[in-house]
Amino acid sequence: MNDAFNQAMKNVMLWEVGPHFDETLPIHKQRDLKTAAERKATGYVNDPDDAGGVTKYGVAQNANPTVNVAKLTYEEAKNIYFNKYWNTVQADSIPFPLNVLVFDVSVNSGPGNAIKFLQRALGVKADGDFGPATLAALKKDTGLKQLCERYNDQRRRFFNAIVARNPTQKKFLAGWTRRVDWYDQWFLKHL
């Protein structure tokens, strides 16, 4: 795990758990949560309107059926993030800070969507497979700021489409939009 991944994890925890997240707390080594404060510290939620089901550290049970999310430690969550979301989108092949954005989408909307958004932003076939054509287009694109902007525009379209298909999800739209807007400012500081 490298510096870009560690930065990406800090960003993801900001959104998945909250600005109060502190990875040094002893609760992150415990499996059982007993209090509301412990649930808050780990981002444990079980919202009936959230398609992800039980979620802890942003790891959703429905997206990880072989994991007992309720008993997940932070180190186990980091390993899931690294293997399932960072490596799957080949984030180490993507320039910083775009790789952090792609990782966040991988977590928030799935690795396939993260790659499709990148492909659309690059103007190549959006098949969700990070193959040679995507890598070549990425290496050829020299406008990193504009690419990050186009990438985040894909996120906005995606979230609006979710709400259009399923109006019960509208309660999440403001949070999703805040997250994208925050990344608009974040990547400008890191270019």
Short mmCIF file of N, CA and C in Angstrom, two decimals:
data_model
loop_
_atom_site.label_atom_id
_atom_site.label_comp_id
_atom_site.label_asym_id
_atom_site.label_seq_id
_atom_site.Cartn_x
_atom_site.Cartn_y
_atom_site.Cartn_z
N MET A 1 0.85 -1.18 0.00
CA MET A 1 0.00 0.00 0.00
C MET A 1 0.89 1.23 0.00
N ASN A 2 0.61 2.15 -0.91
CA ASN A 2 1.48 3.30 -1.12
C ASN A 2 0.84 4.60 -0.64
N ASP A 3 1.55 5.71 -0.83
CA ASP A 3 1.07 7.02 -0.37
C ASP A 3 -0.25 7.42 -1.02
N ALA A 4 -0.38 7.16 -2.32
CA ALA A 4 -1.63 7.53 -3.01
C ALA A 4 -2.80 6.74 -2.43
N PHE A 5 -2.60 5.46 -2.17
CA PHE A 5 -3.67 4.66 -1.57
C PHE A 5 -4.01 5.19 -0.17
N ASN A 6 -2.99 5.49 0.62
CA ASN A 6 -3.25 6.01 1.97
C ASN A 6 -4.01 7.33 1.93
N GLN A 7 -3.67 8.21 0.97
CA GLN A 7 -4.42 9.46 0.81
C GLN A 7 -5.86 9.14 0.39
N ALA A 8 -6.00 8.21 -0.52
CA ALA A 8 -7.34 7.82 -0.99
C ALA A 8 -8.18 7.27 0.17
N MET A 9 -7.57 6.48 1.04
CA MET A 9 -8.30 5.94 2.20
C MET A 9 -8.75 7.06 3.13
N LYS A 10 -7.90 8.05 3.36
CA LYS A 10 -8.29 9.18 4.21
C LYS A 10 -9.50 9.88 3.62
N ASN A 11 -9.48 10.09 2.32
CA ASN A 11 -10.60 10.74 1.66
C ASN A 11 -11.87 9.89 1.77
N VAL A 12 -11.75 8.62 1.51
CA VAL A 12 -12.92 7.74 1.54
C VAL A 12 -13.49 7.67 2.96
N MET A 13 -12.65 7.59 3.96
CA MET A 13 -13.15 7.54 5.34
C MET A 13 -13.85 8.85 5.71
N LEU A 14 -13.39 9.96 5.17
CA LEU A 14 -14.05 11.24 5.39
C LEU A 14 -15.52 11.14 4.98
N TRP A 15 -15.78 10.45 3.86
CA TRP A 15 -17.14 10.35 3.33
C TRP A 15 -17.89 9.14 3.84
N GLU A 16 -17.21 8.04 4.03
CA GLU A 16 -17.90 6.81 4.43
C GLU A 16 -18.16 6.76 5.94
N VAL A 17 -17.28 7.36 6.72
CA VAL A 17 -17.45 7.36 8.18
C VAL A 17 -17.80 8.77 8.67
N GLY A 18 -17.05 9.75 8.24
CA GLY A 18 -17.30 11.14 8.63
C GLY A 18 -16.02 11.85 8.99
N PRO A 19 -16.09 13.18 9.11
CA PRO A 19 -14.88 13.96 9.40
C PRO A 19 -14.28 13.68 10.78
N HIS A 20 -15.02 12.99 11.62
CA HIS A 20 -14.53 12.63 12.96
C HIS A 20 -13.67 11.37 12.94
N PHE A 21 -13.54 10.70 11.80
CA PHE A 21 -12.82 9.43 11.75
C PHE A 21 -11.37 9.61 12.20
N ASP A 22 -10.94 8.71 13.08
CA ASP A 22 -9.57 8.71 13.61
C ASP A 22 -9.09 7.26 13.61
N GLU A 23 -8.21 6.93 12.67
CA GLU A 23 -7.78 5.55 12.52
C GLU A 23 -6.95 5.03 13.69
N THR A 24 -6.55 5.91 14.61
CA THR A 24 -5.74 5.47 15.76
C THR A 24 -6.57 4.98 16.95
N LEU A 25 -7.88 5.13 16.89
CA LEU A 25 -8.73 4.71 18.01
C LEU A 25 -8.71 3.19 18.18
N PRO A 26 -8.69 2.70 19.42
CA PRO A 26 -8.68 1.26 19.67
C PRO A 26 -9.92 0.52 19.13
N ILE A 27 -11.04 1.22 18.98
CA ILE A 27 -12.27 0.59 18.50
C ILE A 27 -12.06 -0.08 17.14
N HIS A 28 -11.11 0.40 16.36
CA HIS A 28 -10.91 -0.12 15.01
C HIS A 28 -10.28 -1.51 14.99
N LYS A 29 -9.84 -1.99 16.16
CA LYS A 29 -9.31 -3.34 16.26
C LYS A 29 -10.34 -4.30 16.84
N GLN A 30 -11.45 -3.76 17.33
CA GLN A 30 -12.51 -4.57 17.93
C GLN A 30 -13.48 -5.06 16.86
N ARG A 31 -14.07 -6.22 17.12
CA ARG A 31 -15.06 -6.76 16.20
C ARG A 31 -16.49 -6.40 16.60
N ASP A 32 -16.73 -6.30 17.89
CA ASP A 32 -18.09 -6.06 18.38
C ASP A 32 -18.28 -4.60 18.76
N LEU A 33 -19.39 -4.04 18.34
CA LEU A 33 -19.74 -2.67 18.68
C LEU A 33 -20.86 -2.71 19.71
N LYS A 34 -20.68 -1.96 20.79
CA LYS A 34 -21.65 -2.01 21.87
C LYS A 34 -22.42 -0.70 22.05
N THR A 35 -21.86 0.41 21.59
CA THR A 35 -22.47 1.70 21.86
C THR A 35 -22.70 2.48 20.57
N ALA A 36 -23.54 3.49 20.67
CA ALA A 36 -23.78 4.39 19.54
C ALA A 36 -22.49 5.11 19.15
N ALA A 37 -21.67 5.46 20.13
CA ALA A 37 -20.39 6.13 19.84
C ALA A 37 -19.46 5.22 19.04
N GLU A 38 -19.45 3.93 19.36
CA GLU A 38 -18.62 2.98 18.61
C GLU A 38 -19.14 2.81 17.19
N ARG A 39 -20.47 2.78 17.04
CA ARG A 39 -21.04 2.68 15.69
C ARG A 39 -20.68 3.92 14.87
N LYS A 40 -20.77 5.08 15.49
CA LYS A 40 -20.42 6.32 14.80
C LYS A 40 -18.95 6.33 14.40
N ALA A 41 -18.07 5.92 15.30
CA ALA A 41 -16.62 5.93 15.05
C ALA A 41 -16.22 5.03 13.90
N THR A 42 -17.01 3.99 13.63
CA THR A 42 -16.69 3.04 12.56
C THR A 42 -17.57 3.20 11.33
N GLY A 43 -18.49 4.14 11.39
CA GLY A 43 -19.39 4.36 10.26
C GLY A 43 -20.40 3.25 10.09
N TYR A 44 -20.73 2.57 11.16
CA TYR A 44 -21.69 1.46 11.08
C TYR A 44 -23.10 2.02 10.87
N VAL A 45 -23.75 1.60 9.80
CA VAL A 45 -25.13 1.98 9.52
C VAL A 45 -25.88 0.80 8.92
N ASN A 46 -27.19 0.85 9.09
CA ASN A 46 -28.06 -0.15 8.47
C ASN A 46 -29.36 0.56 8.07
N ASP A 47 -29.27 1.38 7.03
CA ASP A 47 -30.41 2.17 6.55
C ASP A 47 -31.24 1.29 5.62
N PRO A 48 -32.54 1.10 5.90
CA PRO A 48 -33.36 0.24 5.06
C PRO A 48 -33.49 0.73 3.61
N ASP A 49 -33.25 2.02 3.37
CA ASP A 49 -33.33 2.54 2.00
C ASP A 49 -32.01 2.44 1.25
N ASP A 50 -30.95 2.04 1.94
CA ASP A 50 -29.63 1.91 1.31
C ASP A 50 -29.49 0.51 0.75
N ALA A 51 -29.32 0.41 -0.55
CA ALA A 51 -29.21 -0.89 -1.21
C ALA A 51 -28.00 -1.70 -0.74
N GLY A 52 -27.04 -1.03 -0.10
CA GLY A 52 -25.85 -1.74 0.37
C GLY A 52 -26.06 -2.60 1.59
N GLY A 53 -27.14 -2.34 2.33
CA GLY A 53 -27.39 -3.10 3.55
C GLY A 53 -26.47 -2.62 4.67
N VAL A 54 -26.18 -3.52 5.61
CA VAL A 54 -25.28 -3.18 6.72
C VAL A 54 -23.96 -2.69 6.14
N THR A 55 -23.49 -1.56 6.67
CA THR A 55 -22.26 -0.95 6.17
C THR A 55 -21.39 -0.54 7.36
N LYS A 56 -20.09 -0.81 7.25
CA LYS A 56 -19.12 -0.42 8.27
C LYS A 56 -17.84 -0.02 7.54
N TYR A 57 -17.28 1.13 7.89
CA TYR A 57 -16.13 1.70 7.19
C TYR A 57 -16.41 1.89 5.71
N GLY A 58 -17.67 1.98 5.35
CA GLY A 58 -18.05 2.13 3.95
C GLY A 58 -18.11 0.82 3.19
N VAL A 59 -17.79 -0.28 3.85
CA VAL A 59 -17.87 -1.60 3.22
C VAL A 59 -19.29 -2.11 3.39
N ALA A 60 -19.98 -2.30 2.28
CA ALA A 60 -21.39 -2.70 2.30
C ALA A 60 -21.53 -4.22 2.26
N GLN A 61 -22.41 -4.73 3.09
CA GLN A 61 -22.64 -6.17 3.16
C GLN A 61 -23.09 -6.75 1.83
N ASN A 62 -24.04 -6.09 1.16
CA ASN A 62 -24.57 -6.64 -0.09
C ASN A 62 -23.54 -6.68 -1.20
N ALA A 63 -22.54 -5.82 -1.15
CA ALA A 63 -21.47 -5.84 -2.14
C ALA A 63 -20.35 -6.79 -1.75
N ASN A 64 -20.39 -7.28 -0.52
CA ASN A 64 -19.34 -8.17 0.00
C ASN A 64 -19.98 -9.31 0.78
N PRO A 65 -20.75 -10.16 0.10
CA PRO A 65 -21.53 -11.19 0.80
C PRO A 65 -20.72 -12.21 1.58
N THR A 66 -19.45 -12.38 1.28
CA THR A 66 -18.64 -13.36 2.01
C THR A 66 -17.98 -12.77 3.25
N VAL A 67 -18.20 -11.48 3.50
CA VAL A 67 -17.59 -10.78 4.64
C VAL A 67 -18.67 -10.53 5.69
N ASN A 68 -18.33 -10.75 6.95
CA ASN A 68 -19.23 -10.37 8.03
C ASN A 68 -18.93 -8.91 8.36
N VAL A 69 -19.59 -8.01 7.64
CA VAL A 69 -19.30 -6.59 7.73
C VAL A 69 -19.49 -6.07 9.15
N ALA A 70 -20.48 -6.55 9.86
CA ALA A 70 -20.73 -6.08 11.23
C ALA A 70 -19.53 -6.34 12.15
N LYS A 71 -18.70 -7.32 11.86
CA LYS A 71 -17.55 -7.68 12.70
C LYS A 71 -16.21 -7.24 12.10
N LEU A 72 -16.25 -6.46 11.05
CA LEU A 72 -15.06 -6.04 10.33
C LEU A 72 -14.19 -5.10 11.16
N THR A 73 -12.86 -5.32 11.14
CA THR A 73 -11.92 -4.38 11.75
C THR A 73 -11.47 -3.40 10.66
N TYR A 74 -10.85 -2.32 11.06
CA TYR A 74 -10.40 -1.34 10.08
C TYR A 74 -9.30 -1.91 9.18
N GLU A 75 -8.38 -2.67 9.72
CA GLU A 75 -7.33 -3.27 8.89
C GLU A 75 -7.93 -4.20 7.84
N GLU A 76 -8.93 -4.96 8.23
CA GLU A 76 -9.61 -5.84 7.25
C GLU A 76 -10.31 -5.00 6.19
N ALA A 77 -10.92 -3.90 6.61
CA ALA A 77 -11.58 -3.01 5.65
C ALA A 77 -10.56 -2.43 4.68
N LYS A 78 -9.40 -2.01 5.18
CA LYS A 78 -8.35 -1.47 4.30
C LYS A 78 -7.92 -2.52 3.27
N ASN A 79 -7.78 -3.76 3.70
CA ASN A 79 -7.39 -4.82 2.76
C ASN A 79 -8.45 -5.02 1.68
N ILE A 80 -9.72 -4.95 2.08
CA ILE A 80 -10.81 -5.05 1.10
C ILE A 80 -10.72 -3.89 0.11
N TYR A 81 -10.56 -2.69 0.63
CA TYR A 81 -10.45 -1.51 -0.24
C TYR A 81 -9.29 -1.65 -1.21
N PHE A 82 -8.14 -2.08 -0.70
CA PHE A 82 -6.96 -2.18 -1.55
C PHE A 82 -7.15 -3.24 -2.64
N ASN A 83 -7.62 -4.41 -2.27
CA ASN A 83 -7.73 -5.50 -3.23
C ASN A 83 -8.94 -5.39 -4.15
N LYS A 84 -10.07 -5.00 -3.59
CA LYS A 84 -11.31 -5.00 -4.37
C LYS A 84 -11.54 -3.71 -5.14
N TYR A 85 -11.05 -2.60 -4.61
CA TYR A 85 -11.37 -1.31 -5.22
C TYR A 85 -10.15 -0.61 -5.82
N TRP A 86 -9.02 -0.60 -5.14
CA TRP A 86 -7.81 0.06 -5.67
C TRP A 86 -7.19 -0.76 -6.79
N ASN A 87 -6.89 -2.02 -6.50
CA ASN A 87 -6.25 -2.86 -7.51
C ASN A 87 -7.15 -3.15 -8.70
N THR A 88 -8.43 -3.33 -8.47
CA THR A 88 -9.36 -3.67 -9.55
C THR A 88 -9.42 -2.59 -10.61
N VAL A 89 -9.31 -1.32 -10.20
CA VAL A 89 -9.33 -0.23 -11.18
C VAL A 89 -7.92 0.15 -11.64
N GLN A 90 -6.94 -0.65 -11.24
CA GLN A 90 -5.54 -0.42 -11.60
C GLN A 90 -5.11 1.01 -11.27
N ALA A 91 -5.45 1.44 -10.08
CA ALA A 91 -5.20 2.82 -9.66
C ALA A 91 -3.72 3.20 -9.72
N ASP A 92 -2.83 2.23 -9.56
CA ASP A 92 -1.41 2.56 -9.65
C ASP A 92 -0.98 2.90 -11.08
N SER A 93 -1.82 2.59 -12.07
CA SER A 93 -1.54 2.93 -13.47
C SER A 93 -2.10 4.29 -13.86
N ILE A 94 -2.84 4.91 -12.96
CA ILE A 94 -3.51 6.18 -13.23
C ILE A 94 -2.77 7.28 -12.49
N PRO A 95 -2.55 8.42 -13.14
CA PRO A 95 -1.80 9.48 -12.46
C PRO A 95 -2.55 10.06 -11.26
N PHE A 96 -1.77 10.47 -10.27
CA PHE A 96 -2.31 11.16 -9.11
C PHE A 96 -2.63 12.59 -9.56
N PRO A 97 -3.72 13.16 -9.16
CA PRO A 97 -4.74 12.76 -8.21
C PRO A 97 -5.94 12.04 -8.82
N LEU A 98 -5.92 11.85 -10.15
CA LEU A 98 -7.04 11.17 -10.80
C LEU A 98 -7.25 9.78 -10.21
N ASN A 99 -6.18 9.08 -9.84
CA ASN A 99 -6.34 7.74 -9.29
C ASN A 99 -7.13 7.75 -7.99
N VAL A 100 -7.02 8.82 -7.22
CA VAL A 100 -7.78 8.93 -5.98
C VAL A 100 -9.27 9.11 -6.29
N LEU A 101 -9.59 9.89 -7.32
CA LEU A 101 -10.99 10.05 -7.74
C LEU A 101 -11.56 8.73 -8.23
N VAL A 102 -10.79 8.04 -9.06
CA VAL A 102 -11.25 6.76 -9.62
C VAL A 102 -11.48 5.76 -8.48
N PHE A 103 -10.58 5.73 -7.53
CA PHE A 103 -10.75 4.85 -6.37
C PHE A 103 -12.02 5.19 -5.60
N ASP A 104 -12.27 6.48 -5.38
CA ASP A 104 -13.47 6.88 -4.65
C ASP A 104 -14.73 6.41 -5.37
N VAL A 105 -14.75 6.53 -6.68
CA VAL A 105 -15.91 6.05 -7.44
C VAL A 105 -15.99 4.53 -7.37
N SER A 106 -14.86 3.87 -7.41
CA SER A 106 -14.84 2.42 -7.30
C SER A 106 -15.52 1.99 -6.01
N VAL A 107 -15.23 2.71 -4.93
CA VAL A 107 -15.84 2.43 -3.62
C VAL A 107 -17.32 2.80 -3.63
N ASN A 108 -17.62 3.98 -4.12
CA ASN A 108 -18.96 4.55 -4.01
C ASN A 108 -19.95 3.98 -5.03
N SER A 109 -19.46 3.61 -6.21
CA SER A 109 -20.36 3.20 -7.29
C SER A 109 -19.95 1.90 -7.98
N GLY A 110 -18.88 1.28 -7.51
CA GLY A 110 -18.43 0.02 -8.07
C GLY A 110 -17.27 0.18 -9.04
N PRO A 111 -16.35 -0.79 -9.06
CA PRO A 111 -15.19 -0.71 -9.95
C PRO A 111 -15.55 -0.60 -11.43
N GLY A 112 -16.56 -1.33 -11.86
CA GLY A 112 -16.96 -1.26 -13.27
C GLY A 112 -17.38 0.14 -13.67
N ASN A 113 -18.17 0.78 -12.83
CA ASN A 113 -18.59 2.16 -13.12
C ASN A 113 -17.40 3.10 -13.07
N ALA A 114 -16.49 2.91 -12.12
CA ALA A 114 -15.32 3.77 -12.02
C ALA A 114 -14.52 3.75 -13.31
N ILE A 115 -14.35 2.57 -13.88
CA ILE A 115 -13.60 2.44 -15.13
C ILE A 115 -14.41 3.01 -16.30
N LYS A 116 -15.72 2.75 -16.32
CA LYS A 116 -16.56 3.30 -17.40
C LYS A 116 -16.53 4.83 -17.39
N PHE A 117 -16.60 5.43 -16.21
CA PHE A 117 -16.54 6.89 -16.12
C PHE A 117 -15.21 7.39 -16.70
N LEU A 118 -14.13 6.69 -16.36
CA LEU A 118 -12.81 7.06 -16.88
C LEU A 118 -12.79 6.93 -18.40
N GLN A 119 -13.33 5.84 -18.90
CA GLN A 119 -13.33 5.62 -20.34
C GLN A 119 -14.15 6.70 -21.06
N ARG A 120 -15.31 7.03 -20.51
CA ARG A 120 -16.12 8.10 -21.11
C ARG A 120 -15.38 9.43 -21.07
N ALA A 121 -14.73 9.71 -19.95
CA ALA A 121 -13.97 10.96 -19.83
C ALA A 121 -12.81 11.01 -20.82
N LEU A 122 -12.27 9.85 -21.15
CA LEU A 122 -11.17 9.75 -22.12
C LEU A 122 -11.66 9.67 -23.56
N GLY A 123 -12.95 9.40 -23.75
CA GLY A 123 -13.50 9.29 -25.10
C GLY A 123 -13.25 7.96 -25.76
N VAL A 124 -13.11 6.89 -24.97
CA VAL A 124 -12.94 5.55 -25.53
C VAL A 124 -14.16 4.70 -25.17
N LYS A 125 -14.26 3.54 -25.77
CA LYS A 125 -15.39 2.65 -25.53
C LYS A 125 -15.51 2.36 -24.02
N ALA A 126 -16.70 2.60 -23.49
CA ALA A 126 -16.95 2.42 -22.05
C ALA A 126 -17.46 1.01 -21.79
N ASP A 127 -16.53 0.06 -21.67
CA ASP A 127 -16.90 -1.33 -21.44
C ASP A 127 -16.59 -1.80 -20.02
N GLY A 128 -15.98 -0.92 -19.20
CA GLY A 128 -15.67 -1.28 -17.83
C GLY A 128 -14.42 -2.13 -17.66
N ASP A 129 -13.69 -2.36 -18.75
CA ASP A 129 -12.47 -3.16 -18.71
C ASP A 129 -11.28 -2.24 -18.91
N PHE A 130 -10.42 -2.15 -17.92
CA PHE A 130 -9.23 -1.30 -18.02
C PHE A 130 -8.19 -2.06 -18.83
N GLY A 131 -8.33 -1.97 -20.15
CA GLY A 131 -7.43 -2.68 -21.04
C GLY A 131 -6.46 -1.75 -21.74
N PRO A 132 -5.81 -2.26 -22.78
CA PRO A 132 -4.79 -1.49 -23.49
C PRO A 132 -5.31 -0.18 -24.10
N ALA A 133 -6.53 -0.17 -24.61
CA ALA A 133 -7.07 1.05 -25.22
C ALA A 133 -7.27 2.14 -24.16
N THR A 134 -7.74 1.76 -23.00
CA THR A 134 -7.93 2.73 -21.92
C THR A 134 -6.58 3.26 -21.45
N LEU A 135 -5.63 2.37 -21.26
CA LEU A 135 -4.30 2.79 -20.81
C LEU A 135 -3.63 3.70 -21.84
N ALA A 136 -3.76 3.38 -23.13
CA ALA A 136 -3.17 4.21 -24.18
C ALA A 136 -3.81 5.60 -24.20
N ALA A 137 -5.13 5.65 -24.08
CA ALA A 137 -5.82 6.95 -24.06
C ALA A 137 -5.42 7.75 -22.84
N LEU A 138 -5.24 7.09 -21.72
CA LEU A 138 -4.83 7.76 -20.48
C LEU A 138 -3.43 8.35 -20.63
N LYS A 139 -2.53 7.61 -21.24
CA LYS A 139 -1.16 8.10 -21.43
C LYS A 139 -1.11 9.24 -22.43
N LYS A 140 -2.03 9.21 -23.39
CA LYS A 140 -2.07 10.23 -24.44
C LYS A 140 -2.69 11.53 -23.94
N ASP A 141 -3.62 11.47 -23.01
CA ASP A 141 -4.34 12.65 -22.51
C ASP A 141 -3.40 13.47 -21.63
N THR A 142 -3.15 14.70 -22.01
CA THR A 142 -2.21 15.54 -21.27
C THR A 142 -2.89 16.59 -20.40
N GLY A 143 -4.20 16.69 -20.45
CA GLY A 143 -4.91 17.68 -19.65
C GLY A 143 -5.51 17.06 -18.40
N LEU A 144 -4.68 16.86 -17.38
CA LEU A 144 -5.13 16.17 -16.18
C LEU A 144 -6.27 16.90 -15.47
N LYS A 145 -6.19 18.21 -15.38
CA LYS A 145 -7.26 18.98 -14.74
C LYS A 145 -8.58 18.78 -15.47
N GLN A 146 -8.56 18.89 -16.79
CA GLN A 146 -9.78 18.73 -17.57
C GLN A 146 -10.29 17.29 -17.49
N LEU A 147 -9.37 16.35 -17.45
CA LEU A 147 -9.77 14.94 -17.33
C LEU A 147 -10.46 14.69 -15.99
N CYS A 148 -9.92 15.26 -14.92
CA CYS A 148 -10.56 15.13 -13.60
C CYS A 148 -11.95 15.76 -13.62
N GLU A 149 -12.08 16.91 -14.27
CA GLU A 149 -13.39 17.57 -14.36
C GLU A 149 -14.38 16.72 -15.15
N ARG A 150 -13.94 16.19 -16.28
CA ARG A 150 -14.83 15.32 -17.08
C ARG A 150 -15.22 14.07 -16.30
N TYR A 151 -14.28 13.56 -15.53
CA TYR A 151 -14.55 12.38 -14.72
C TYR A 151 -15.64 12.67 -13.69
N ASN A 152 -15.50 13.77 -12.98
CA ASN A 152 -16.51 14.11 -11.98
C ASN A 152 -17.86 14.43 -12.61
N ASP A 153 -17.86 14.96 -13.83
CA ASP A 153 -19.13 15.17 -14.55
C ASP A 153 -19.84 13.84 -14.79
N GLN A 154 -19.07 12.80 -15.04
CA GLN A 154 -19.67 11.46 -15.21
C GLN A 154 -20.34 11.01 -13.92
N ARG A 155 -19.73 11.32 -12.80
CA ARG A 155 -20.31 10.96 -11.49
C ARG A 155 -21.66 11.65 -11.31
N ARG A 156 -21.70 12.94 -11.60
CA ARG A 156 -22.95 13.69 -11.43
C ARG A 156 -24.07 13.10 -12.28
N ARG A 157 -23.76 12.80 -13.52
CA ARG A 157 -24.76 12.19 -14.41
C ARG A 157 -25.26 10.86 -13.84
N PHE A 158 -24.35 10.08 -13.35
CA PHE A 158 -24.69 8.77 -12.79
C PHE A 158 -25.65 8.90 -11.61
N PHE A 159 -25.34 9.80 -10.69
CA PHE A 159 -26.20 9.97 -9.51
C PHE A 159 -27.57 10.50 -9.89
N ASN A 160 -27.62 11.44 -10.80
CA ASN A 160 -28.91 11.96 -11.25
C ASN A 160 -29.73 10.88 -11.93
N ALA A 161 -29.08 9.99 -12.66
CA ALA A 161 -29.79 8.89 -13.32
C ALA A 161 -30.35 7.90 -12.29
N ILE A 162 -29.61 7.67 -11.21
CA ILE A 162 -30.11 6.79 -10.14
C ILE A 162 -31.41 7.35 -9.58
N VAL A 163 -31.43 8.63 -9.28
CA VAL A 163 -32.62 9.25 -8.71
C VAL A 163 -33.77 9.27 -9.71
N ALA A 164 -33.46 9.48 -10.98
CA ALA A 164 -34.51 9.47 -12.01
C ALA A 164 -35.16 8.09 -12.10
N ARG A 165 -34.37 7.04 -11.96
CA ARG A 165 -34.90 5.66 -12.01
C ARG A 165 -35.63 5.28 -10.73
N ASN A 166 -35.13 5.79 -9.60
CA ASN A 166 -35.67 5.39 -8.31
C ASN A 166 -35.74 6.59 -7.38
N PRO A 167 -36.88 7.29 -7.37
CA PRO A 167 -37.00 8.52 -6.58
C PRO A 167 -36.76 8.35 -5.07
N THR A 168 -36.85 7.13 -4.54
CA THR A 168 -36.57 6.95 -3.11
C THR A 168 -35.11 7.26 -2.79
N GLN A 169 -34.26 7.25 -3.80
CA GLN A 169 -32.84 7.51 -3.59
C GLN A 169 -32.51 9.00 -3.53
N LYS A 170 -33.51 9.85 -3.76
CA LYS A 170 -33.29 11.29 -3.76
C LYS A 170 -32.72 11.78 -2.43
N LYS A 171 -33.05 11.09 -1.34
CA LYS A 171 -32.54 11.52 -0.04
C LYS A 171 -31.02 11.41 0.05
N PHE A 172 -30.40 10.65 -0.84
CA PHE A 172 -28.95 10.49 -0.85
C PHE A 172 -28.26 11.47 -1.81
N LEU A 173 -29.03 12.09 -2.72
CA LEU A 173 -28.45 12.90 -3.79
C LEU A 173 -27.61 14.06 -3.28
N ALA A 174 -28.09 14.78 -2.28
CA ALA A 174 -27.33 15.93 -1.76
C ALA A 174 -25.97 15.48 -1.23
N GLY A 175 -25.93 14.36 -0.53
CA GLY A 175 -24.66 13.84 -0.01
C GLY A 175 -23.73 13.41 -1.13
N TRP A 176 -24.29 12.72 -2.12
CA TRP A 176 -23.48 12.29 -3.26
C TRP A 176 -22.90 13.51 -3.98
N THR A 177 -23.74 14.53 -4.17
CA THR A 177 -23.30 15.74 -4.88
C THR A 177 -22.24 16.48 -4.07
N ARG A 178 -22.42 16.57 -2.76
CA ARG A 178 -21.41 17.21 -1.90
C ARG A 178 -20.06 16.50 -2.05
N ARG A 179 -20.11 15.20 -2.11
CA ARG A 179 -18.88 14.41 -2.25
C ARG A 179 -18.17 14.76 -3.56
N VAL A 180 -18.91 14.81 -4.65
CA VAL A 180 -18.32 15.14 -5.95
C VAL A 180 -17.78 16.57 -5.93
N ASP A 181 -18.56 17.50 -5.39
CA ASP A 181 -18.12 18.90 -5.31
C ASP A 181 -16.85 19.02 -4.48
N TRP A 182 -16.78 18.27 -3.38
CA TRP A 182 -15.58 18.29 -2.54
C TRP A 182 -14.37 17.82 -3.33
N TYR A 183 -14.54 16.75 -4.12
CA TYR A 183 -13.43 16.26 -4.94
C TYR A 183 -13.04 17.26 -6.02
N ASP A 184 -14.00 18.04 -6.53
CA ASP A 184 -13.66 19.10 -7.49
C ASP A 184 -12.63 20.04 -6.89
N GLN A 185 -12.79 20.38 -5.63
CA GLN A 185 -11.85 21.27 -4.96
C GLN A 185 -10.57 20.53 -4.54
N TRP A 186 -10.73 19.29 -4.11
CA TRP A 186 -9.58 18.52 -3.63
C TRP A 186 -8.54 18.31 -4.73
N PHE A 187 -9.01 17.88 -5.92
CA PHE A 187 -8.01 17.57 -6.95
C PHE A 187 -7.31 18.84 -7.44
N LEU A 188 -7.97 19.99 -7.39
CA LEU A 188 -7.30 21.23 -7.79
C LEU A 188 -6.11 21.54 -6.87
N LYS A 189 -6.22 21.17 -5.61
CA LYS A 189 -5.13 21.41 -4.66
C LYS A 189 -3.96 20.45 -4.88
N HIS A 190 -4.19 19.37 -5.62
CA HIS A 190 -3.18 18.33 -5.76
C HIS A 190 -2.64 18.19 -7.18
N LEU A 191 -3.01 19.12 -8.04
CA LEU A 191 -2.47 19.06 -9.42
C LEU A 191 -1.12 19.74 -9.51
#
